[in-house]
mmCIF file of C-alpha atoms in Angstrom:
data_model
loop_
_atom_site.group_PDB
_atom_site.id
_atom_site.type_symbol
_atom_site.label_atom_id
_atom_site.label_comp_id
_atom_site.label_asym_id
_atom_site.label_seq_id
_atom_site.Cartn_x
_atom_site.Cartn_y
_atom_site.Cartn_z
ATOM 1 C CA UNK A 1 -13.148 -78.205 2.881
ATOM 2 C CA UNK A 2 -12.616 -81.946 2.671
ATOM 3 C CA UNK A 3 -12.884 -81.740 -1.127
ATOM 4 C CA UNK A 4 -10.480 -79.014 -1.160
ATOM 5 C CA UNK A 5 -7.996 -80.352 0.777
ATOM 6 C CA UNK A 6 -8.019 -83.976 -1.037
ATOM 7 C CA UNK A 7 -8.090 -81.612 -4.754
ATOM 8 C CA UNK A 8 -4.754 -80.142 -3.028
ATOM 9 C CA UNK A 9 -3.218 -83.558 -2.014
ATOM 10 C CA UNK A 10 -3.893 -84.839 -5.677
ATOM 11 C CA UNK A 11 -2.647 -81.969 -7.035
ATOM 12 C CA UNK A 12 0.430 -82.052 -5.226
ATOM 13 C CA UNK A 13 0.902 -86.085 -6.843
ATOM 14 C CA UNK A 14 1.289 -85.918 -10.639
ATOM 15 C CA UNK A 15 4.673 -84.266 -10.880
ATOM 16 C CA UNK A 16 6.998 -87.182 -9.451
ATOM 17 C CA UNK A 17 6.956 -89.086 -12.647
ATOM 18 C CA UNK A 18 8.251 -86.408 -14.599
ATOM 19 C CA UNK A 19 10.585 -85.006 -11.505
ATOM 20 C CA UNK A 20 11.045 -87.656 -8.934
ATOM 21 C CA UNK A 21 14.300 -87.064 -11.145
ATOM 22 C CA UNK A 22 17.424 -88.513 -11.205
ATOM 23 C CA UNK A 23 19.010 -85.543 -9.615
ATOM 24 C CA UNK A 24 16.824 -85.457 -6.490
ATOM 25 C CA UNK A 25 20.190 -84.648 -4.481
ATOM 26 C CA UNK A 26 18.610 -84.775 -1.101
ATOM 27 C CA UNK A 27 17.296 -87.876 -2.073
ATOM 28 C CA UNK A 28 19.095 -90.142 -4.711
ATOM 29 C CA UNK A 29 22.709 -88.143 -3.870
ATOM 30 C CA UNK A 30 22.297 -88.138 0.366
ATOM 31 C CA UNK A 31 19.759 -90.968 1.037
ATOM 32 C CA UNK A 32 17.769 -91.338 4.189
ATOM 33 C CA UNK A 33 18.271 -94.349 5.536
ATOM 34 C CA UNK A 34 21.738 -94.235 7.059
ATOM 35 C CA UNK A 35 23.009 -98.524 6.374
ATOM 36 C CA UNK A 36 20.420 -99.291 4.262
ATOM 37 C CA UNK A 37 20.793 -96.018 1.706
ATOM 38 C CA UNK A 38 23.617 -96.987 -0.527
ATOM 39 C CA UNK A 39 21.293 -100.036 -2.080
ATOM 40 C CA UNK A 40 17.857 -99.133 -1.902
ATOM 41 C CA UNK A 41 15.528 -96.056 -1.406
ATOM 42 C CA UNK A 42 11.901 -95.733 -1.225
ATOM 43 C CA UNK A 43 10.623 -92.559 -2.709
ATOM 44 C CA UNK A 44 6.713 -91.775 -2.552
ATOM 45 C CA UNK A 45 5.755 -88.515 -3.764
ATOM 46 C CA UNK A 46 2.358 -86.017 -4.205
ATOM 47 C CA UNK A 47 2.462 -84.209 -7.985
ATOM 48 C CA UNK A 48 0.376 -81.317 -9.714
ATOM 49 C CA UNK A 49 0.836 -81.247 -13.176
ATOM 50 C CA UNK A 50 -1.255 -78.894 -15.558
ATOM 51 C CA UNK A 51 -1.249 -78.978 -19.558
ATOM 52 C CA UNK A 52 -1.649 -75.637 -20.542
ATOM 53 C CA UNK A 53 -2.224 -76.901 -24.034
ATOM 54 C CA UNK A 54 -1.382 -79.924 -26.036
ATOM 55 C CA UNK A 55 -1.835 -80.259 -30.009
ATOM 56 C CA UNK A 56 -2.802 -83.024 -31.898
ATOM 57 C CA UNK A 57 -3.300 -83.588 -35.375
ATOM 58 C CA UNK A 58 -6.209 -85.954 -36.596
ATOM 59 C CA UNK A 59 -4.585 -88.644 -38.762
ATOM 60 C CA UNK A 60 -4.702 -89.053 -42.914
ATOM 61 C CA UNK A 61 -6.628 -85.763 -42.429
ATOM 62 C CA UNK A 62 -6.278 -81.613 -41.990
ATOM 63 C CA UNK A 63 -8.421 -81.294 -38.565
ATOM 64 C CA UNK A 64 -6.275 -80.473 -35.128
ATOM 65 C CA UNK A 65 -7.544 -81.340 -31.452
ATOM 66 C CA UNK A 66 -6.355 -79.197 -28.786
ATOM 67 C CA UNK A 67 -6.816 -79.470 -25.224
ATOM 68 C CA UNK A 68 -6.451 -78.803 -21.435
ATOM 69 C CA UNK A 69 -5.775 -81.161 -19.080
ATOM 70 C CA UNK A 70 -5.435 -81.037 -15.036
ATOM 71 C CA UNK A 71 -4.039 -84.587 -13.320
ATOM 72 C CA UNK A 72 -3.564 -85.191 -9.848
ATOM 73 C CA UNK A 73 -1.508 -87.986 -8.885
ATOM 74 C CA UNK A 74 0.310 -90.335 -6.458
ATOM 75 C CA UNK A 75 3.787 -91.775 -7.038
ATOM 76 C CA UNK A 76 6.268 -94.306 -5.179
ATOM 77 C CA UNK A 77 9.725 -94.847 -6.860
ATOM 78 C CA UNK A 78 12.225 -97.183 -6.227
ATOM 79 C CA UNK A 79 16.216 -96.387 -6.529
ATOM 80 C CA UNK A 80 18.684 -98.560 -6.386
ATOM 81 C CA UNK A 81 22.784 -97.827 -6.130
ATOM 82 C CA UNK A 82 21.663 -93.925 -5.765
ATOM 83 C CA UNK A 83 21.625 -94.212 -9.794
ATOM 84 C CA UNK A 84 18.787 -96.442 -11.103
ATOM 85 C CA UNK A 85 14.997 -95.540 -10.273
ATOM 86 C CA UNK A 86 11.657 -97.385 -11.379
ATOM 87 C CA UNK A 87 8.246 -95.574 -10.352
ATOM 88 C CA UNK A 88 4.409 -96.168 -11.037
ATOM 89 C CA UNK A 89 1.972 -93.410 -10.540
ATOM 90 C CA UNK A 90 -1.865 -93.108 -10.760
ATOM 91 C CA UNK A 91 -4.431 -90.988 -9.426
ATOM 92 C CA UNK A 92 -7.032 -88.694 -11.032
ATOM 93 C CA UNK A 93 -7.230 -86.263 -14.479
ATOM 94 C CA UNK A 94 -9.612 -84.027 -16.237
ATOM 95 C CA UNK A 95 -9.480 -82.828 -19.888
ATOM 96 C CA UNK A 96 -11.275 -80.780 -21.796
ATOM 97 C CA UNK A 97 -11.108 -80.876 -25.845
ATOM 98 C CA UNK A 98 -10.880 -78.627 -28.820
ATOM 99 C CA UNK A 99 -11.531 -79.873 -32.638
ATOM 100 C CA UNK A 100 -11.051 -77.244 -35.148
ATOM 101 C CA UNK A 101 -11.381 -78.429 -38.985
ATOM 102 C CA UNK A 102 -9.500 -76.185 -41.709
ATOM 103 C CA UNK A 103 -12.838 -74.342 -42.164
ATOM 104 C CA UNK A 104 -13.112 -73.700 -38.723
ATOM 105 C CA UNK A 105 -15.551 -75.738 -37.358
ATOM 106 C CA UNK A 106 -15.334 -77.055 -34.055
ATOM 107 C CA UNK A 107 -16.803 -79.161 -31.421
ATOM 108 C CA UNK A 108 -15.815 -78.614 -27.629
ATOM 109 C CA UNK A 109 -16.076 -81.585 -25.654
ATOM 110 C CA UNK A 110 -15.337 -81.942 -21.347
ATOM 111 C CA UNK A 111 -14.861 -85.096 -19.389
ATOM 112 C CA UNK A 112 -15.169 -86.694 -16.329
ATOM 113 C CA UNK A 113 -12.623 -88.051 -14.034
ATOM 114 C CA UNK A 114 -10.629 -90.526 -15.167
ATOM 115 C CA UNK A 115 -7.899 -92.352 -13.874
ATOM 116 C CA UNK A 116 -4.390 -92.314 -15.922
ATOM 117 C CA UNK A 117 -1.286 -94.577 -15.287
ATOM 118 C CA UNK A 118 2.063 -93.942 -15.515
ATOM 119 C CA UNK A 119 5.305 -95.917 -15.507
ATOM 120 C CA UNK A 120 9.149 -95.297 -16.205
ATOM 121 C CA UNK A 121 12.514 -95.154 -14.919
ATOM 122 C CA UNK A 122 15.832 -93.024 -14.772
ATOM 123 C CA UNK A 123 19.110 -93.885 -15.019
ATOM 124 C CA UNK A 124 22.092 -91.765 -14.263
ATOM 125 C CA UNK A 125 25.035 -92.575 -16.516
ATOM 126 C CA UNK A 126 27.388 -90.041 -15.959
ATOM 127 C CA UNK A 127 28.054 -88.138 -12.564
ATOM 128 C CA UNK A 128 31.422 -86.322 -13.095
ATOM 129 C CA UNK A 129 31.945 -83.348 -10.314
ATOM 130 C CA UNK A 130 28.638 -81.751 -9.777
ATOM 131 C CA UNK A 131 27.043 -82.585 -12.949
ATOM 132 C CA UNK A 132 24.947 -85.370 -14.104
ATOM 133 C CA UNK A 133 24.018 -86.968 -17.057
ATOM 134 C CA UNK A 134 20.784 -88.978 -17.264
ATOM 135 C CA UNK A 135 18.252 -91.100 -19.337
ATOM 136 C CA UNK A 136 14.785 -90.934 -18.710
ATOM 137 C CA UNK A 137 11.805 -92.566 -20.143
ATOM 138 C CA UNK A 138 8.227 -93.019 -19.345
ATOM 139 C CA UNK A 139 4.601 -94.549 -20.443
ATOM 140 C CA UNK A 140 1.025 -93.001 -19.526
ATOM 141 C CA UNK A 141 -2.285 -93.991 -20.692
ATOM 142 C CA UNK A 142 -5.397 -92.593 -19.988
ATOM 143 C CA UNK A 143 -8.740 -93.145 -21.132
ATOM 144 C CA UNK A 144 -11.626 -90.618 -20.627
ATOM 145 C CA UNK A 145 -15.300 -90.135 -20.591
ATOM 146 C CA UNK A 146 -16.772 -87.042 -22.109
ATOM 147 C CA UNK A 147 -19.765 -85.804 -20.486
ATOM 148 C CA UNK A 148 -20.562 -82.748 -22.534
ATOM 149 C CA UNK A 149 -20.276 -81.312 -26.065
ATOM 150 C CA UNK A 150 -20.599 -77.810 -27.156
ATOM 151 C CA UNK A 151 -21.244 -76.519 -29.976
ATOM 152 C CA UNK A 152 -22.839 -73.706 -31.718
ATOM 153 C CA UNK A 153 -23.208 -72.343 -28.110
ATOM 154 C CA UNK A 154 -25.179 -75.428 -27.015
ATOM 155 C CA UNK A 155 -24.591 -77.911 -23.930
ATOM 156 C CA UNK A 156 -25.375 -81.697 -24.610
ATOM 157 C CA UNK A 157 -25.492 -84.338 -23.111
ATOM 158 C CA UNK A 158 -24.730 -87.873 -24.300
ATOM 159 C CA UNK A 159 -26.572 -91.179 -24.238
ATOM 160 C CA UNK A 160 -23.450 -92.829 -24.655
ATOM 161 C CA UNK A 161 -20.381 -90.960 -23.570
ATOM 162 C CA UNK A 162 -17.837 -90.825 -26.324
ATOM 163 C CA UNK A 163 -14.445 -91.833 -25.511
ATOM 164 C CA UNK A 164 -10.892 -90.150 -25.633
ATOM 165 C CA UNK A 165 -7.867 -92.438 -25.339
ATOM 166 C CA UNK A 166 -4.781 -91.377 -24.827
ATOM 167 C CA UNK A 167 -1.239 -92.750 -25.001
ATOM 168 C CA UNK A 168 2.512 -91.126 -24.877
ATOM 169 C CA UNK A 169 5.794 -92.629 -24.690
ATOM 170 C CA UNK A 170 8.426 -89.967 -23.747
ATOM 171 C CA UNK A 171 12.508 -91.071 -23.654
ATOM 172 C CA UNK A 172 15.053 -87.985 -22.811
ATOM 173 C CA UNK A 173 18.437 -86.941 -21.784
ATOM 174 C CA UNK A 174 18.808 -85.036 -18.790
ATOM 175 C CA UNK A 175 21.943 -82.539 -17.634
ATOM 176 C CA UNK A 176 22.048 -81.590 -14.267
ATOM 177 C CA UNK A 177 24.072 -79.354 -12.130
ATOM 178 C CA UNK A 178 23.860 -80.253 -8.342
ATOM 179 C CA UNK A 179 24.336 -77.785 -5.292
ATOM 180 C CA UNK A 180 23.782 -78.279 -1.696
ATOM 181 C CA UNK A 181 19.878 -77.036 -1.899
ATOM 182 C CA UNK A 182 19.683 -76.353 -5.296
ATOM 183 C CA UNK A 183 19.495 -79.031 -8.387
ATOM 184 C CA UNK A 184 18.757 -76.961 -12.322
ATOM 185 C CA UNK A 185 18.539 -79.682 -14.992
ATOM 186 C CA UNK A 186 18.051 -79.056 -19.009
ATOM 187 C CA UNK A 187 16.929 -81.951 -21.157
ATOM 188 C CA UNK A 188 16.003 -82.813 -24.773
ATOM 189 C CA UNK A 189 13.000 -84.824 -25.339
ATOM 190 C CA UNK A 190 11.490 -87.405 -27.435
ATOM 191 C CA UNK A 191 7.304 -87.759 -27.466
ATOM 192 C CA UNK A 192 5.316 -90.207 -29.161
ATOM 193 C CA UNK A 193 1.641 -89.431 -28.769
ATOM 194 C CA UNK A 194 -1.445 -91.721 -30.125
ATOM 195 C CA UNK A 195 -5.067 -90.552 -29.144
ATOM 196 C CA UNK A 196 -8.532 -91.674 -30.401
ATOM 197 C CA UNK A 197 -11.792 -89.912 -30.581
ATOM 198 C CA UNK A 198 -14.449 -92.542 -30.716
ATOM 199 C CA UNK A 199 -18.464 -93.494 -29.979
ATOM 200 C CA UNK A 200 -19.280 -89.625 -31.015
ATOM 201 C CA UNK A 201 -23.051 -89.347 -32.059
ATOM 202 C CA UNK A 202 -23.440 -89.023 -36.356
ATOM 203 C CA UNK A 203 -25.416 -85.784 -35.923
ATOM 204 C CA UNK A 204 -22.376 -84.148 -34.133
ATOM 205 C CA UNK A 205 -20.051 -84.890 -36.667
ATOM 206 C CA UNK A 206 -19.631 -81.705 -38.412
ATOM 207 C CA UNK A 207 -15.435 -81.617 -39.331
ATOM 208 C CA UNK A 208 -15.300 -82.601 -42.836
ATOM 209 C CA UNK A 209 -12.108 -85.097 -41.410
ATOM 210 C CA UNK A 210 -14.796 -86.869 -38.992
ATOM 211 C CA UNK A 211 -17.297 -87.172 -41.130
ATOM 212 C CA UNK A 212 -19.054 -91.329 -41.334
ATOM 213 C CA UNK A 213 -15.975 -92.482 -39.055
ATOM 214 C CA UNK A 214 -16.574 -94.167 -35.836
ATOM 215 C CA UNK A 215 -13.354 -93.384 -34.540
ATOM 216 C CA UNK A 216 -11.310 -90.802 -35.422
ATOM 217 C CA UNK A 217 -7.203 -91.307 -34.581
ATOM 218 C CA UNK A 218 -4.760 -88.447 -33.655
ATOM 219 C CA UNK A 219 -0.918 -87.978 -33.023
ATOM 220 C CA UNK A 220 1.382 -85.648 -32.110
ATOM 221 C CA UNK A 221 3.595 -82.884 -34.109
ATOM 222 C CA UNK A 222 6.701 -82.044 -32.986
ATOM 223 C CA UNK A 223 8.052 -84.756 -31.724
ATOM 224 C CA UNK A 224 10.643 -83.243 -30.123
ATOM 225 C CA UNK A 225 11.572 -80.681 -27.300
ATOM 226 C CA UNK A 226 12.759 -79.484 -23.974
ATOM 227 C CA UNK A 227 12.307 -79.994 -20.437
ATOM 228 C CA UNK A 228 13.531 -77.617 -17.904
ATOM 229 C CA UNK A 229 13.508 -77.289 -14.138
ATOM 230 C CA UNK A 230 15.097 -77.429 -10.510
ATOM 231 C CA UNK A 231 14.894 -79.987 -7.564
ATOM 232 C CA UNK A 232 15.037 -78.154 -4.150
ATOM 233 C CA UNK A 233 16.179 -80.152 -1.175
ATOM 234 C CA UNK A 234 15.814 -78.016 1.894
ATOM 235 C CA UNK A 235 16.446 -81.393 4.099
ATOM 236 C CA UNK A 236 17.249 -85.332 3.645
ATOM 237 C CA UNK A 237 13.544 -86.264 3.889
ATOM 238 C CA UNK A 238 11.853 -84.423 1.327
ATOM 239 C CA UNK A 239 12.403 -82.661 -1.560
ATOM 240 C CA UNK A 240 10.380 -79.963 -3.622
ATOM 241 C CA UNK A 241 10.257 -79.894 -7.697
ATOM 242 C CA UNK A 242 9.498 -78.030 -10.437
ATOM 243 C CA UNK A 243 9.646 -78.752 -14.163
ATOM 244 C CA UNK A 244 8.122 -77.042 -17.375
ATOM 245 C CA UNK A 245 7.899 -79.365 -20.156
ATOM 246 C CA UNK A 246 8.023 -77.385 -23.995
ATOM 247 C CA UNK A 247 7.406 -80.443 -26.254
ATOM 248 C CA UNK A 248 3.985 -81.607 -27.394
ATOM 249 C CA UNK A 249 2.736 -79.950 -24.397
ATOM 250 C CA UNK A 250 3.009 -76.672 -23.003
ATOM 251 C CA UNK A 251 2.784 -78.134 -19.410
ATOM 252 C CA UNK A 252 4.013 -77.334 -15.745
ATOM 253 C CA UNK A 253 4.526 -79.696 -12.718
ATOM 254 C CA UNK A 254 5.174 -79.420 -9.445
ATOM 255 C CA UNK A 255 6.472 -82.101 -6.818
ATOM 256 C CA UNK A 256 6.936 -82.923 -3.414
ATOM 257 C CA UNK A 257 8.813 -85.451 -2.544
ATOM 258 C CA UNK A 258 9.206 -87.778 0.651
ATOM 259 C CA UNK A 259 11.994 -90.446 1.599
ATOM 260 C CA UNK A 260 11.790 -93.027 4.199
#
């Protein structure tokens, strides 16, 4: 029960980097602090956000990774003048990968818990009627330790995990269209993804890409797409989020956010 309940905590934390957005209208637009909320607002938030499916492609070579991931995360922002916000996030993720080489081969590998980071900011540059216009960015690294591999059917285990690394910078414009409880939002997207496959045993590397390397580098194709979703603020102190993100990642995140 414990378990459960701290799972569903985490999983309500990893979707305030991506939508502790600047649109947020019970919260960047009304404030909740009545002196002190025209300066400065303190935003902490619980996020979910899933990966359905992310594609990589293995560097000077044919061979794709593809993989799953689950994060669970905490996040406090900071917004200043209702139009500038800075935020760092961490908390827990879990991945699970997929290498396929052009003649099929494949090794499956699954990981442990790992802890990712996250920092970025928002910026809202235009706010004519109810629409805004935004600029987002943000940086996450994360770093895991597979447990298993599987392949041909079989389980292993390692002596010496092998390691995934992960990094992606993201930078975006954002339109927005703000109602009294309801906030849509549309924006095109930027990704730069760089992840690296290394301390895998020799005798599991069958892809021809992989084989005698001790690390094996990856990034992402396309680099470009869209991010869509809503910010519902049913009252001043909180606000709830969605967000589907269609670039790199298939992925969807949900938020709920708090003010103070």
């Amino acid at each position: 029960m414990r378990k459960g309940l701290f799972s569903l905590l985490l999983h309500a934390s990893l979707f305030c980097f991506y939508v502790e957005s600047p649109y947020g209208p019970a919260l960047i637009q009304k404030g909740v602090w009545s002196d002190f909320n025209t300066f400065f607002t303190v935003q902490p938030a619980f996020v979910f956000d899933t990966v359905f499916n992310r594609k990589l492609q293995a560097g000077g070579g044919n061979s794709t990774v593809s993989f799953h991931e689950t994060s669970e995360m905490a996040d406090i922002a900071f917004t200043f003048l209702h139009r500038f916000s800075a935020y760092v996030m961490t908390g827990g993720a879990k991945t699970d990968l997929s290498l396929q080489s052009p003649g099929n081969n494949y090794l499956e590998l699954f990981s442990n818990w790992a802890i990712p980071w996250v920092v970025g900011g928002k910026a809202i540059i235009l706010d004519w009627h109810n629409f805004l216009l935004s600029l987002d960015g943000k940086y996450l690294q994360q770093n895991f330790k597979m447990k298993t591999l599987l392949t041909d059917g079989m389980l292993a285990s390692f002596v010496q995990a092998p390691k995934f690394s992960l990094t992606d910078y993201q930078i975006g414009v954002l339109v927005g269209y703000t109602t009294a409880l309801l906030t849509p939002f549309i924006g095109f997207y930027y990704e730069n993804v760089s992840a690296a496959l290394s301390r895998l045993p020799a005798s599991y590397y069958t892809l021809s890409d992989f084989d005698s390397a001790s690390s094996v580098s990856f990034i992402n194709t396309p680099r470009m797409g869209l991010v869509i979703g809503a910010d519902i603020s049913p009252h001043d102190l909180f606000a709830l989020s969605f967000q589907v993100r269609m670039i790199t990642e298939t992925a969807l995140a949900l938020t709920l956010t708090f003010g103070f």
